[in-house]
mmCIF file of C-alpha atoms in Angstrom:
data_model
loop_
_atom_site.group_PDB
_atom_site.id
_atom_site.type_symbol
_atom_site.label_atom_id
_atom_site.label_comp_id
_atom_site.label_asym_id
_atom_site.label_seq_id
_atom_site.Cartn_x
_atom_site.Cartn_y
_atom_site.Cartn_z
ATOM 1 C CA MET A 1 6.786 57.781 -56.438
ATOM 2 C CA THR A 2 7.561 58.006 -52.821
ATOM 3 C CA ASN A 3 4.277 56.301 -52.105
ATOM 4 C CA LYS A 4 5.237 53.379 -54.347
ATOM 5 C CA LEU A 5 8.625 53.048 -52.649
ATOM 6 C CA THR A 6 7.034 53.297 -49.257
ATOM 7 C CA GLY A 7 4.504 50.627 -50.239
ATOM 8 C CA ASP A 8 7.281 48.411 -51.620
ATOM 9 C CA ASN A 9 9.311 48.965 -48.451
ATOM 10 C CA ALA A 10 6.317 48.118 -46.300
ATOM 11 C CA ALA A 11 5.643 44.951 -48.305
ATOM 12 C CA HIS A 12 9.312 44.024 -48.049
ATOM 13 C CA LEU A 13 9.287 44.629 -44.291
ATOM 14 C CA VAL A 14 6.155 42.510 -43.953
ATOM 15 C CA ASP A 15 7.773 39.735 -45.999
ATOM 16 C CA GLN A 16 10.911 39.902 -43.849
ATOM 17 C CA ALA A 17 8.851 39.838 -40.649
ATOM 18 C CA ALA A 18 6.889 36.834 -41.933
ATOM 19 C CA LEU A 19 10.126 35.078 -42.888
ATOM 20 C CA GLN A 20 11.620 35.828 -39.458
ATOM 21 C CA ALA A 21 8.433 34.570 -37.757
ATOM 22 C CA GLU A 22 8.612 31.383 -39.825
ATOM 23 C CA HIS A 23 12.258 30.874 -38.779
ATOM 24 C CA VAL A 24 11.315 31.425 -35.164
ATOM 25 C CA ILE A 25 8.462 28.906 -35.477
ATOM 26 C CA VAL A 26 10.729 26.316 -37.128
ATOM 27 C CA SER A 27 13.423 26.842 -34.470
ATOM 28 C CA THR A 28 10.859 26.604 -31.687
ATOM 29 C CA ARG A 29 9.439 23.382 -33.149
ATOM 30 C CA ARG A 30 12.928 21.923 -33.488
ATOM 31 C CA LEU A 31 13.792 22.814 -29.881
ATOM 32 C CA ALA A 32 10.468 21.474 -28.640
ATOM 33 C CA ASN A 33 10.988 18.213 -30.564
ATOM 34 C CA GLU A 34 14.521 17.873 -29.193
ATOM 35 C CA ALA A 35 13.249 18.519 -25.679
ATOM 36 C CA MET A 36 10.459 15.959 -26.108
ATOM 37 C CA ASP A 37 12.921 13.398 -27.522
ATOM 38 C CA GLY A 38 15.210 13.988 -24.553
ATOM 39 C CA LEU A 39 12.330 13.693 -22.147
ATOM 40 C CA ALA A 40 11.118 10.506 -23.827
ATOM 41 C CA GLY A 41 14.635 9.087 -23.577
ATOM 42 C CA SER A 42 14.820 10.035 -19.910
ATOM 43 C CA VAL A 43 11.466 8.413 -19.213
ATOM 44 C CA GLU A 44 12.562 5.270 -21.054
ATOM 45 C CA ASP A 45 15.839 5.204 -19.096
ATOM 46 C CA LEU A 46 13.922 5.696 -15.862
ATOM 47 C CA ARG A 47 11.542 2.892 -16.797
ATOM 48 C CA HIS A 48 14.459 0.539 -17.489
ATOM 49 C CA THR A 49 16.135 1.550 -14.258
ATOM 50 C CA ALA A 50 13.011 1.449 -12.090
ATOM 51 C CA SER A 51 11.577 -1.773 -13.478
ATOM 52 C CA PRO A 52 14.115 -4.114 -11.817
ATOM 53 C CA ALA A 53 13.869 -2.137 -8.576
ATOM 54 C CA LEU A 54 10.081 -2.406 -8.604
ATOM 55 C CA SER A 55 10.352 -6.135 -9.331
ATOM 56 C CA ARG A 56 12.699 -6.553 -6.353
ATOM 57 C CA VAL A 57 10.355 -4.579 -4.098
ATOM 58 C CA ALA A 58 7.394 -6.686 -5.249
ATOM 59 C CA ALA A 59 9.337 -9.899 -4.617
ATOM 60 C CA GLN A 60 10.378 -8.701 -1.153
ATOM 61 C CA ALA A 61 6.791 -7.711 -0.339
ATOM 62 C CA GLY A 62 5.621 -11.145 -1.449
ATOM 63 C CA ALA A 63 8.263 -12.826 0.695
ATOM 64 C CA LEU A 64 7.323 -10.709 3.718
ATOM 65 C CA THR A 65 3.657 -11.486 3.195
ATOM 66 C CA GLN A 66 4.379 -15.210 2.927
ATOM 67 C CA GLY A 67 6.548 -15.000 6.030
ATOM 68 C CA GLY A 68 3.696 -13.321 7.913
ATOM 69 C CA VAL A 69 1.214 -15.946 6.775
ATOM 70 C CA ASP A 70 3.617 -18.729 7.788
ATOM 71 C CA ALA A 71 4.142 -17.128 11.214
ATOM 72 C CA VAL A 72 0.383 -16.869 11.804
ATOM 73 C CA LEU A 73 -0.134 -20.499 10.729
ATOM 74 C CA ASN A 74 2.688 -21.700 12.982
ATOM 75 C CA GLY A 75 1.301 -19.686 15.885
ATOM 76 C CA SER A 76 -2.183 -21.068 15.397
ATOM 77 C CA HIS A 77 -0.815 -24.640 15.223
ATOM 78 C CA ARG A 78 1.141 -24.101 18.451
ATOM 79 C CA LEU A 79 -1.927 -22.621 20.124
ATOM 80 C CA ALA A 80 -4.073 -25.560 18.995
ATOM 81 C CA ASP A 81 -1.447 -28.000 20.326
ATOM 82 C CA LYS A 82 -1.376 -26.218 23.692
ATOM 83 C CA ALA A 83 -5.179 -26.240 23.840
ATOM 84 C CA ARG A 84 -5.180 -30.011 23.170
ATOM 85 C CA GLN A 85 -2.528 -30.523 25.869
ATOM 86 C CA ALA A 86 -4.576 -28.467 28.338
ATOM 87 C CA ALA A 87 -7.724 -30.430 27.476
ATOM 88 C CA ASP A 88 -5.890 -33.733 27.874
ATOM 89 C CA GLY A 89 -4.456 -32.582 31.215
ATOM 90 C CA THR A 90 -7.925 -31.517 32.377
ATOM 91 C CA VAL A 91 -9.405 -34.903 31.418
ATOM 92 C CA ARG A 92 -6.612 -36.747 33.256
ATOM 93 C CA TYR A 93 -7.130 -34.578 36.368
ATOM 94 C CA ILE A 94 -10.872 -35.201 36.318
ATOM 95 C CA GLN A 95 -10.276 -38.940 35.956
ATOM 96 C CA HIS A 96 -7.835 -39.037 38.893
ATOM 97 C CA GLU A 97 -9.587 -36.480 41.135
ATOM 98 C CA PRO A 98 -13.325 -36.559 40.287
ATOM 99 C CA VAL A 99 -14.549 -35.172 43.655
ATOM 100 C CA LYS A 100 -12.097 -32.273 43.698
ATOM 101 C CA SER A 101 -12.956 -31.542 40.062
ATOM 102 C CA MET A 102 -16.684 -31.338 40.858
ATOM 103 C CA LEU A 103 -16.075 -29.088 43.870
ATOM 104 C CA MET A 104 -13.817 -26.780 41.797
ATOM 105 C CA ALA A 105 -16.410 -26.614 39.011
ATOM 106 C CA ALA A 106 -19.160 -25.765 41.502
ATOM 107 C CA ALA A 107 -17.016 -23.066 43.157
ATOM 108 C CA THR A 108 -16.145 -21.580 39.752
ATOM 109 C CA GLY A 109 -19.823 -21.576 38.722
ATOM 110 C CA ALA A 110 -20.825 -19.875 41.973
ATOM 111 C CA ALA A 111 -18.125 -17.206 41.539
ATOM 112 C CA LEU A 112 -19.259 -16.534 37.973
ATOM 113 C CA MET A 113 -22.900 -16.240 39.032
ATOM 114 C CA ALA A 114 -21.936 -13.780 41.803
ATOM 115 C CA LEU A 115 -19.976 -11.717 39.288
ATOM 116 C CA VAL A 116 -22.863 -11.726 36.783
ATOM 117 C CA SER A 117 -25.399 -10.664 39.427
ATOM 118 C CA LEU A 118 -23.036 -7.910 40.629
ATOM 119 C CA VAL A 119 -22.627 -6.528 37.087
ATOM 120 C CA ALA A 120 -26.365 -6.821 36.385
ATOM 121 C CA GLY A 121 -27.145 -4.972 39.632
ATOM 122 C CA ARG A 122 -24.850 -2.098 38.681
ATOM 123 C CA ARG A 123 -26.490 -1.731 35.278
ATOM 124 C CA ARG A 124 -29.909 -1.437 36.825
ATOM 125 C CA HIS A 125 -28.728 1.407 39.097
ATOM 126 C CA ASP A 126 -27.059 3.347 36.241
#
C-alpha cells in the first residue's frame, strides 16, 4: 500500500506543481499585459506631446528656409542692379571719353595677353 500512497502523493505533487505553474503563467501574462498597456499609454502620451513640438520645429524650419530663399533672391536682385549700374556707367564713360576708353581697353588686353603667355610658359617648363 505504500506504493499506492507514494504514487498518489506523486500525482498530487505533480498536480500541485502544474497548478502553481499555471498560476505563475497567468500572473506573468497579467504583468506583461499591464506593462504593455503602460508602455502603450506612455508612447501615446509621448506622441501627443511630441506632435505639437515637431509641428513647431517643421514650421520654424520652413520659415528659415523661406527666409534663406528670400535673402538669396534679394542679394541676386541687388547684384543685378549693381551690374546694370556699372554697365550704364561704363557706357557713359565710353561715350564721353572714347579715346581714353580705347587706350585703357588696349592696355588691359596687352596685360592679359602677357599674363596668359607667362602662365603658358610656366606650364611648358613643369
